[in-house]
Coordinates of C-alpha atoms in Angstrom, one line a residue:
Chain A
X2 CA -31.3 -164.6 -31.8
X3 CA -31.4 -161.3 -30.6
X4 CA -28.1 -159.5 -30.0
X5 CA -28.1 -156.5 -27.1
X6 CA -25.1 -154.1 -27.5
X7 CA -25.2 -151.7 -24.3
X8 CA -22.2 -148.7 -24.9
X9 CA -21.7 -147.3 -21.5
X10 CA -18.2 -145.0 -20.1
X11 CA -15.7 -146.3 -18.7
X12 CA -16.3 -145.2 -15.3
X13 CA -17.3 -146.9 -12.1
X14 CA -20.7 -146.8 -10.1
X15 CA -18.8 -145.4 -7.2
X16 CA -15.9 -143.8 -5.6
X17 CA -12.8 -145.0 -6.4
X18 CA -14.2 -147.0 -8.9
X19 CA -12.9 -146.9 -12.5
X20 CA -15.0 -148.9 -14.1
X21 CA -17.9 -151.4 -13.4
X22 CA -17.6 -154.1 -11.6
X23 CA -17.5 -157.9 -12.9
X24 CA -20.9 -158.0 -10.6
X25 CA -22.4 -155.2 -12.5
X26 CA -21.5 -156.4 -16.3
X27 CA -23.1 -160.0 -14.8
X28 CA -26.3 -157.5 -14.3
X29 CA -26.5 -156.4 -17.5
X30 CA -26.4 -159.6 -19.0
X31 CA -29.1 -160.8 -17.6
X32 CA -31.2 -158.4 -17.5
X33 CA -31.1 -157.8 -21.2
X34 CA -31.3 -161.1 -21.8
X35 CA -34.4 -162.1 -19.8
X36 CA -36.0 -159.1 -21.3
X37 CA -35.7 -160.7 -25.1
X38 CA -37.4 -163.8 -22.8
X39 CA -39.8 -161.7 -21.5
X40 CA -41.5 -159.0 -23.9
X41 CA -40.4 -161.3 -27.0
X42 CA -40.3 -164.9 -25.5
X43 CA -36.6 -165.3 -27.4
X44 CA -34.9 -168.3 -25.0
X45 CA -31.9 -167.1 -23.3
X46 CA -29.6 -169.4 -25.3
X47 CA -30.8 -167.3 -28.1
X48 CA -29.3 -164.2 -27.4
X49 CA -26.3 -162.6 -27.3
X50 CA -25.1 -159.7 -24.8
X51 CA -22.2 -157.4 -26.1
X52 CA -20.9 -154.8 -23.7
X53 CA -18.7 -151.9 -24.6
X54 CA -16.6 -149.3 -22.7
X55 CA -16.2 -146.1 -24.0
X56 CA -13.3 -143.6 -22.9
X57 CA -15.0 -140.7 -21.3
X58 CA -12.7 -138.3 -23.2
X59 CA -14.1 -140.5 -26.6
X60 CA -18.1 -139.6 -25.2
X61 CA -19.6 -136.5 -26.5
X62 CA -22.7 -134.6 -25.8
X63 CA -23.8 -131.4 -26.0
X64 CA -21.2 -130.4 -28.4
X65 CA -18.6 -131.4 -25.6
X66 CA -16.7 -134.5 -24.3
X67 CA -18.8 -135.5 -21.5
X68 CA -16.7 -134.9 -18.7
X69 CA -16.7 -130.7 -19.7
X70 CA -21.0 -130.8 -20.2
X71 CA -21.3 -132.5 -16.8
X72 CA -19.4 -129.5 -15.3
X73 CA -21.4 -126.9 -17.2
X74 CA -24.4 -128.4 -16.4
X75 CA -23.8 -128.5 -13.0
X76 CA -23.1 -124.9 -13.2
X77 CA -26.3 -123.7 -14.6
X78 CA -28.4 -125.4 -11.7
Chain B
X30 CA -17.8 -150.3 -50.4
X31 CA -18.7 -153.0 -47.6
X32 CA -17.8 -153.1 -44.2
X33 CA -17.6 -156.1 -42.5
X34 CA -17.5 -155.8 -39.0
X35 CA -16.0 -158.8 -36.8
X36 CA -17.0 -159.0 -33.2
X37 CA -15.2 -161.6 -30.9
X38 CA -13.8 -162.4 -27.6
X39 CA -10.5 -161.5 -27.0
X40 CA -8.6 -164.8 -25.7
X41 CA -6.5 -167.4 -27.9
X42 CA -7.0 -170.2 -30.4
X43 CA -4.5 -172.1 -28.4
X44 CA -3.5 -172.7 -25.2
X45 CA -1.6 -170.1 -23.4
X46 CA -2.5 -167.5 -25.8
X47 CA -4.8 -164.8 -24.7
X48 CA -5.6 -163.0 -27.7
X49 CA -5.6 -164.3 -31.6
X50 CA -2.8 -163.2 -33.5
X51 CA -1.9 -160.4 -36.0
X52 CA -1.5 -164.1 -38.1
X53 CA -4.7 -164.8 -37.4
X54 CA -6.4 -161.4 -37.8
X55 CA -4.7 -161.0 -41.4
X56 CA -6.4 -164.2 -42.0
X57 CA -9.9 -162.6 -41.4
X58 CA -9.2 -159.5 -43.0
X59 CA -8.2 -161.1 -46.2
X60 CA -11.0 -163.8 -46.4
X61 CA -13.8 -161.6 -45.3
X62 CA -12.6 -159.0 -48.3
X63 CA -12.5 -162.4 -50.8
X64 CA -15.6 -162.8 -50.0
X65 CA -17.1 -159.5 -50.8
X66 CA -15.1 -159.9 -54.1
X67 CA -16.3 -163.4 -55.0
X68 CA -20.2 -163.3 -54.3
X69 CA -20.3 -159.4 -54.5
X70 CA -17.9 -158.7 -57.0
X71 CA -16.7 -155.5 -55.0
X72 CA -13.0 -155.1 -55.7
X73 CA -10.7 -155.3 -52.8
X74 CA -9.8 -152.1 -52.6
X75 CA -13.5 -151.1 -51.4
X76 CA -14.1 -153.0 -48.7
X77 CA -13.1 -152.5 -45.1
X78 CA -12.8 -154.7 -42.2
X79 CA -13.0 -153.8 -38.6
X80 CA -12.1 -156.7 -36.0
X81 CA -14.0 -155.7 -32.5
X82 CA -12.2 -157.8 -29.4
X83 CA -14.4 -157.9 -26.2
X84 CA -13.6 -159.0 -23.1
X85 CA -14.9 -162.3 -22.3
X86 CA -16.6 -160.7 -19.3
X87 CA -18.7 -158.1 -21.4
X88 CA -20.0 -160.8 -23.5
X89 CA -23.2 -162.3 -22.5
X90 CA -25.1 -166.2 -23.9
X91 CA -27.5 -167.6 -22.0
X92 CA -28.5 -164.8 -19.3
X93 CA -24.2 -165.5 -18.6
X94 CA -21.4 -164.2 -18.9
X95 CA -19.6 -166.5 -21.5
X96 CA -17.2 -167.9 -18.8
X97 CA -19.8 -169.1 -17.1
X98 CA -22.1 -170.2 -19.9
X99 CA -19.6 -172.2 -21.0
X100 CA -18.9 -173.6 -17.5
X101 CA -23.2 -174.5 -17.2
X102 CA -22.8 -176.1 -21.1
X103 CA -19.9 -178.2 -19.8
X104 CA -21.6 -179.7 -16.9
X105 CA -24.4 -180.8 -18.6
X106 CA -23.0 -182.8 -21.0
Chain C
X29 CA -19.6 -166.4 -30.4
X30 CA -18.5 -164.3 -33.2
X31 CA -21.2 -161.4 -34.6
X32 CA -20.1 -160.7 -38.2
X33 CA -21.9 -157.7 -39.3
X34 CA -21.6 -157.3 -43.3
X35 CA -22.9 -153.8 -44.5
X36 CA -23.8 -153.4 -48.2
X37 CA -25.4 -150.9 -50.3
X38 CA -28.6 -152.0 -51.2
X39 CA -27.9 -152.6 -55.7
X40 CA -28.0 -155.7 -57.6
X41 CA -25.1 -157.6 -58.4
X42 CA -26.3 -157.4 -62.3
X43 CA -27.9 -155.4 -64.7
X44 CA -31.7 -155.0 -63.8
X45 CA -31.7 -156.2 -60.2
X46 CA -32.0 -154.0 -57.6
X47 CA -30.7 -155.8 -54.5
X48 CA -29.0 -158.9 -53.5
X49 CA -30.7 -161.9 -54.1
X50 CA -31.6 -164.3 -50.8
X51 CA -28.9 -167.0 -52.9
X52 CA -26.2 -164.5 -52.8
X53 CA -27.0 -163.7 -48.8
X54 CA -26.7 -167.0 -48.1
X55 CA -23.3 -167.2 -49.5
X56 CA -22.1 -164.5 -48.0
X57 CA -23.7 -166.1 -44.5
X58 CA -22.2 -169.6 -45.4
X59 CA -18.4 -167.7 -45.8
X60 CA -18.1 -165.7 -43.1
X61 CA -19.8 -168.4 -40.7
X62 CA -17.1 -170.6 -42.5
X63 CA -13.8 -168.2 -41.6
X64 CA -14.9 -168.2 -38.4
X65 CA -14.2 -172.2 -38.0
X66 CA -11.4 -172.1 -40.0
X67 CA -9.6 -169.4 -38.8
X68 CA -10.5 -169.0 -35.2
X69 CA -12.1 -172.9 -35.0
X70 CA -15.5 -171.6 -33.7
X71 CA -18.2 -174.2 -34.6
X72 CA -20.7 -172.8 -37.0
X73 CA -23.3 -172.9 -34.1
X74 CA -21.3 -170.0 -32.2
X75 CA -21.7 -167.5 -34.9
X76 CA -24.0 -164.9 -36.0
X77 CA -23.9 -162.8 -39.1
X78 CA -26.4 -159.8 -39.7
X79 CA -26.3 -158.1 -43.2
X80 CA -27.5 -154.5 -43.2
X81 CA -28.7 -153.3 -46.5
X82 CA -27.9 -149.2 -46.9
X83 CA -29.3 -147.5 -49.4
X84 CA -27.4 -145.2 -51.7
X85 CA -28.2 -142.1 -51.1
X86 CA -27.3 -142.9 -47.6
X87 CA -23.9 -144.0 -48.1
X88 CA -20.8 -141.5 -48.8
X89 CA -17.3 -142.1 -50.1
X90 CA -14.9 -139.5 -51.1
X91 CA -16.7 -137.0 -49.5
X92 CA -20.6 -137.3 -51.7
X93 CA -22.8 -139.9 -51.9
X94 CA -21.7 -142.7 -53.2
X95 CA -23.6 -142.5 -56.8
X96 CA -22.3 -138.8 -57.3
X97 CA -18.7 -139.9 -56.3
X98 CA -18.6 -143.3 -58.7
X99 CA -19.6 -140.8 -61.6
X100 CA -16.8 -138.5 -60.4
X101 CA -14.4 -141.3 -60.6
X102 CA -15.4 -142.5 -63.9
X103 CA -14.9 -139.3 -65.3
X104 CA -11.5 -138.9 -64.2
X105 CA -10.5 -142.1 -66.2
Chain D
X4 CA -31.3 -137.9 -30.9
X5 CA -28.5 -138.0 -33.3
X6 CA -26.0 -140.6 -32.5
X7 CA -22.5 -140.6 -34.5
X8 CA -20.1 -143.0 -34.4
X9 CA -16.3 -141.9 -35.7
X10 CA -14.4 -145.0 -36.0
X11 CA -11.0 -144.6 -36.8
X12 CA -7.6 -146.1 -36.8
X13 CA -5.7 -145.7 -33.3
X14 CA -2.8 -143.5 -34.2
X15 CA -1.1 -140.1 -34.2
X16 CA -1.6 -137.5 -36.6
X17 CA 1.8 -136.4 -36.3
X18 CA 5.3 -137.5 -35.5
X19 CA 5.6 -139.6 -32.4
X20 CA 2.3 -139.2 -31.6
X21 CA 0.4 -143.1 -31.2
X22 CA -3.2 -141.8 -30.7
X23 CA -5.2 -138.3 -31.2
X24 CA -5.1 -136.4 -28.5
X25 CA -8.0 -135.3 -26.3
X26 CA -8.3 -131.8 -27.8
X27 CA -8.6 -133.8 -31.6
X28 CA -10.8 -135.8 -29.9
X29 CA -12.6 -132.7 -28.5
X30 CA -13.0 -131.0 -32.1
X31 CA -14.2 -134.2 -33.6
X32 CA -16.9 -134.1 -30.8
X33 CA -18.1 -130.2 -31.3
X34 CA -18.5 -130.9 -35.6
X35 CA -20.0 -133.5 -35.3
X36 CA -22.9 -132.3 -33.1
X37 CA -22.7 -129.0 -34.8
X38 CA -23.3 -130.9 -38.0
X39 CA -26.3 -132.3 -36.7
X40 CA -27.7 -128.8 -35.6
X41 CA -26.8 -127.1 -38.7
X42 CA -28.1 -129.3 -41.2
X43 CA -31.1 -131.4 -39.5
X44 CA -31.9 -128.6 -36.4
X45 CA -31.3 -130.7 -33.5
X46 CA -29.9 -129.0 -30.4
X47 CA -26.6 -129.5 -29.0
X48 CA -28.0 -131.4 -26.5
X49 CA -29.6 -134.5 -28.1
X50 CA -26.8 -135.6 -30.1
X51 CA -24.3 -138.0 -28.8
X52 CA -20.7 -139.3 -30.7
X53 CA -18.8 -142.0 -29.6
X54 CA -15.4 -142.2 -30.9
X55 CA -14.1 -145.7 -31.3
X56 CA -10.1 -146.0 -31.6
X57 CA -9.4 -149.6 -33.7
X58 CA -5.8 -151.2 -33.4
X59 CA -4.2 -150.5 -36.9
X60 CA -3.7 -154.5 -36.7
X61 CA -7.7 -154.9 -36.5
X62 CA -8.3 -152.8 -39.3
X63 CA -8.2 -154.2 -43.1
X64 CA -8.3 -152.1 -46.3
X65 CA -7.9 -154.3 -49.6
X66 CA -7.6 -157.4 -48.5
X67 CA -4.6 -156.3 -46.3
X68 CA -4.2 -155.1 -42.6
X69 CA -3.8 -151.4 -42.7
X70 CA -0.5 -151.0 -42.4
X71 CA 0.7 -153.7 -44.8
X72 CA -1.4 -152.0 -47.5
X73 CA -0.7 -148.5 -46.9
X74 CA 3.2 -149.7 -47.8
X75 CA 1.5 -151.9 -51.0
X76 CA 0.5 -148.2 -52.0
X77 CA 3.4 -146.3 -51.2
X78 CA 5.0 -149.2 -53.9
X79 CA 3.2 -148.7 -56.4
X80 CA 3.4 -144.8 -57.0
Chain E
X28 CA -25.4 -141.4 -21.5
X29 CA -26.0 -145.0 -22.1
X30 CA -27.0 -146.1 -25.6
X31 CA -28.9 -149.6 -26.2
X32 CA -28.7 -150.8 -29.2
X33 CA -31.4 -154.4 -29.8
X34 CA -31.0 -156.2 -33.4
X35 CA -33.6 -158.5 -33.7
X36 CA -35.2 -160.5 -36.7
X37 CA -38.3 -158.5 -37.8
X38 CA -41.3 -161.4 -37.6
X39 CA -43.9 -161.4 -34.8
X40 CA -44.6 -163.0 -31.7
X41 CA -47.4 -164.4 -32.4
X42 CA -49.1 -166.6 -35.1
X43 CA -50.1 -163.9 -38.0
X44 CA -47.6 -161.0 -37.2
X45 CA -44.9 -160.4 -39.2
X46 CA -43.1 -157.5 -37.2
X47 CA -42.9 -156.6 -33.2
X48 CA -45.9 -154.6 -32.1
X49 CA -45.4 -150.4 -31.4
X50 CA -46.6 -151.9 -27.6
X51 CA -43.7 -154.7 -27.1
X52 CA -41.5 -151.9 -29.0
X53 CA -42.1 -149.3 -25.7
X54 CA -42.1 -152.6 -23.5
X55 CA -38.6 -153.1 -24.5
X56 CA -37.4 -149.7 -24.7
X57 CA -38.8 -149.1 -21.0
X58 CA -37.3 -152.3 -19.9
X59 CA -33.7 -151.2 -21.4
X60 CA -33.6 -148.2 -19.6
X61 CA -34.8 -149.4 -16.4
X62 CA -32.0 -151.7 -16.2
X63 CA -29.6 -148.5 -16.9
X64 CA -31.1 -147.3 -14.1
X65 CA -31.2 -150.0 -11.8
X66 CA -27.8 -151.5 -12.4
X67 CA -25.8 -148.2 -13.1
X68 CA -27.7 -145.4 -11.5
X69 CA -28.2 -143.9 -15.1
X70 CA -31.2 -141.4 -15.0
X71 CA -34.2 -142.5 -17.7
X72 CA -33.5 -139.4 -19.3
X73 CA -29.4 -140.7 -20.0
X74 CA -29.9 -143.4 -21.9
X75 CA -31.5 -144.2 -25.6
X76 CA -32.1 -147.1 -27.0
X77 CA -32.5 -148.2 -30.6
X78 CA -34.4 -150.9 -32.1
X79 CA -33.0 -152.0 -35.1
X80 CA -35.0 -154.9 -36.9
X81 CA -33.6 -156.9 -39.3
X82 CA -34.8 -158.8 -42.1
X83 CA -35.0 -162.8 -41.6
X84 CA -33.0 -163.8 -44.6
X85 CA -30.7 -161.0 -43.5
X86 CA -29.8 -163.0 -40.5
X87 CA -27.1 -165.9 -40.6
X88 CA -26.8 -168.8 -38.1
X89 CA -25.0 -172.0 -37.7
X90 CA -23.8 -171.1 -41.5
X91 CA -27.2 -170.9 -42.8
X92 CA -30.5 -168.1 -42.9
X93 CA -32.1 -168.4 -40.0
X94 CA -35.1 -169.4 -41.8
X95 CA -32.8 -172.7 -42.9
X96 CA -31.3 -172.8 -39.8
X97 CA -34.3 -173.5 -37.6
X98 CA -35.8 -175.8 -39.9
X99 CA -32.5 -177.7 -39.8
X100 CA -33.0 -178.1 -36.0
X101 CA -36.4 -178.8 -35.7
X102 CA -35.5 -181.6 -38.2
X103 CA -33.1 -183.0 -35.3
X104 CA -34.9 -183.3 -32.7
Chain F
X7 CA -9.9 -144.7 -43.3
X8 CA -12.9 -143.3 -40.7
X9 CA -15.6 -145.1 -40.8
X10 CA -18.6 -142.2 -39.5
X11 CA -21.8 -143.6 -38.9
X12 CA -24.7 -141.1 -38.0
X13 CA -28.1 -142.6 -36.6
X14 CA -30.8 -140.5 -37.1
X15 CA -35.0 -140.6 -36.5
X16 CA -36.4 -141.1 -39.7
X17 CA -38.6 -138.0 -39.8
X18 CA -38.9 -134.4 -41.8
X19 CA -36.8 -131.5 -40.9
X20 CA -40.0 -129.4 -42.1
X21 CA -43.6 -129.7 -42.0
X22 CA -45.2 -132.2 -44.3
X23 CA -41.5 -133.9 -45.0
X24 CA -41.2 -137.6 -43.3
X25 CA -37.9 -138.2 -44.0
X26 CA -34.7 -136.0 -44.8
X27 CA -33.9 -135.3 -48.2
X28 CA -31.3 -136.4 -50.3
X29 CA -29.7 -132.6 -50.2
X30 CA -29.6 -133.1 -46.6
X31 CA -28.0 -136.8 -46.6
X32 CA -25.1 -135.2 -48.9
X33 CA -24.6 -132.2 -46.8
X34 CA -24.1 -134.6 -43.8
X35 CA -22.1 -136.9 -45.7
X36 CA -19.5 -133.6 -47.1
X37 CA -19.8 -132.2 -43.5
X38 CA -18.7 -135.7 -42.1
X39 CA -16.1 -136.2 -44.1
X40 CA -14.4 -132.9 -44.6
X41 CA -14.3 -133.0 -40.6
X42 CA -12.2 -135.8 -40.7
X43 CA -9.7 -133.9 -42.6
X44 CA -9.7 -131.2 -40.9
X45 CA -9.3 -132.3 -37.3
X46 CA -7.4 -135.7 -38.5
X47 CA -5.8 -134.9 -42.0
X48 CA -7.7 -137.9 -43.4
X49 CA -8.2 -137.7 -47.5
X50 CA -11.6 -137.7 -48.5
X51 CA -11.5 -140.6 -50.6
X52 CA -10.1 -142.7 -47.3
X53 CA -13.8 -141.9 -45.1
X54 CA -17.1 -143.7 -45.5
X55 CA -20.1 -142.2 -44.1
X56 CA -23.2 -144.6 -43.6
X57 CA -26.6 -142.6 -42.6
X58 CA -29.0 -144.9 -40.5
X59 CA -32.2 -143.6 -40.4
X60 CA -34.4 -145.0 -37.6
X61 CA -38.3 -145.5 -37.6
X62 CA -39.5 -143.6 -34.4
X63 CA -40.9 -145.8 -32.9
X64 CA -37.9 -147.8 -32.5
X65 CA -36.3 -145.3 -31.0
X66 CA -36.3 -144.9 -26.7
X67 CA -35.4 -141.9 -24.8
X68 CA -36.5 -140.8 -21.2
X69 CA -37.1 -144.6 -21.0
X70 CA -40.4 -144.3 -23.6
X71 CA -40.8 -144.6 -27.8
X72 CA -39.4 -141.2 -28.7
X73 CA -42.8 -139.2 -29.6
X74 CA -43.7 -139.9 -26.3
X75 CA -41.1 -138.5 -24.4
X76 CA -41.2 -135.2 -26.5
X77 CA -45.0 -134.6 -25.5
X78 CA -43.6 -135.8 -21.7
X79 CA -41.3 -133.0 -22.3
X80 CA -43.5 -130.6 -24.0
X81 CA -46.7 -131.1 -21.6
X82 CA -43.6 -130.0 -18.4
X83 CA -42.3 -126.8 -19.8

């Protein structure tokens, strides 16, 4: 019964991408859910996947939407 | 004070519709709050509700997406 | 497929208890599976429902925990 | 290794507006983490927020959709 | 900057336990992360992940506990 | 009507203190909640604050239990 919730941005995996692929979110799902098979032995009818998309501009760390800290950290290195 | 947080797919109850209605989520909102009121005994006015819609492909059962669990359920039966 | 997450201070529902009873979690598990088939027809199967349990201190309305701001309101009527 | 979540109703603040705007969003982001830092000590870095804008139709306050009892209210005084 | 978030039921894995060991705890947390990495290209040191484990008669299912709910299926079959 | 939810490691802000102290919880629950009415002109009385706090080692950063990563970082700088 275990339920995996994996928050990620909106943003793709490569150029030109916006966002990840169909491919990629099929990933995801089941590699979280043969991990609940695997370290807890949960079937994978058991468990549920939910994947959501966050806005970059609605992302914040550092003290700053994510888009500005990646620039400033790039800066300092 | 509850919160009662509703997580679904976003696609129709009926054919042709690709999303439930505002119908349909006033439905939920009003007998999720009932409930808090008639086993809890929480007045209506503390309770919120939040209806999450996810798109069927960032929904995993199964190891699947849910298009394509539901695709593997169908076939076997 | 729907996850219905109910979130509740942790308090009795009557004089001398001190949390929900497993009776009154059941209930509230029974309803919310239920609105789920009635309102969106998902079999009872489909659905989770995880209640969390907050304590009081850790929940704030009105600006102060949620003990301080029930007195607050009491007083004012 | 603070995470906040703001979830909030997806509208303007002021006229005309039908959302926050990314410098709201922005100021939402810097208190929240600064909140963390002033009261608990952790660095900028190791907090994240995620900002989650809900569809005023997906959100329910007292028994009602949002907007339909935001007007109940507004009757009543 | 992903965050993880697994709910599971807190029991064991194995006859005697009643709660996830510290060791399947860092399996799963490793395990999460890697698939950040492998999937999205998210350094180890992007994501978190947070365990959250729930009671068992905290967790609803087909309408019932769980508790209820698997001894209604092993009844079945 | 925010709903702000702040996850937190269940741990002391000073020596000998495992947990944060009910002073603390209310000055992140005022700070919380007067931010949304600054930045978003929400009344006090419309936000709830839920604090969450999480046993360590249930939380994952750096793809290890969160004690472990800070002596990773501690034992590199």
């Amino acid at each position: 019964m275990p339920i995996v919730t994996i928050q990620i941005t909106r943003e793709g995996t490569r150029p030109g991408a916006d966002a990840i692929t169909a491919d990629e979110k099929a990933q995801l799902i089941e590699g979280a859910s043969r991990l609940m098979l695997d370290v807890l032995g949960k079937p994978l009818e058991s468990t549920f996947v939910v994947i959501e998309e966050v806005e970059l501009e609605n992302w914040g760390w550092g003290g700053l939407p994510v888009a500005a800290y990646r620039k400033q950290r790039a800066a300092k290195t």
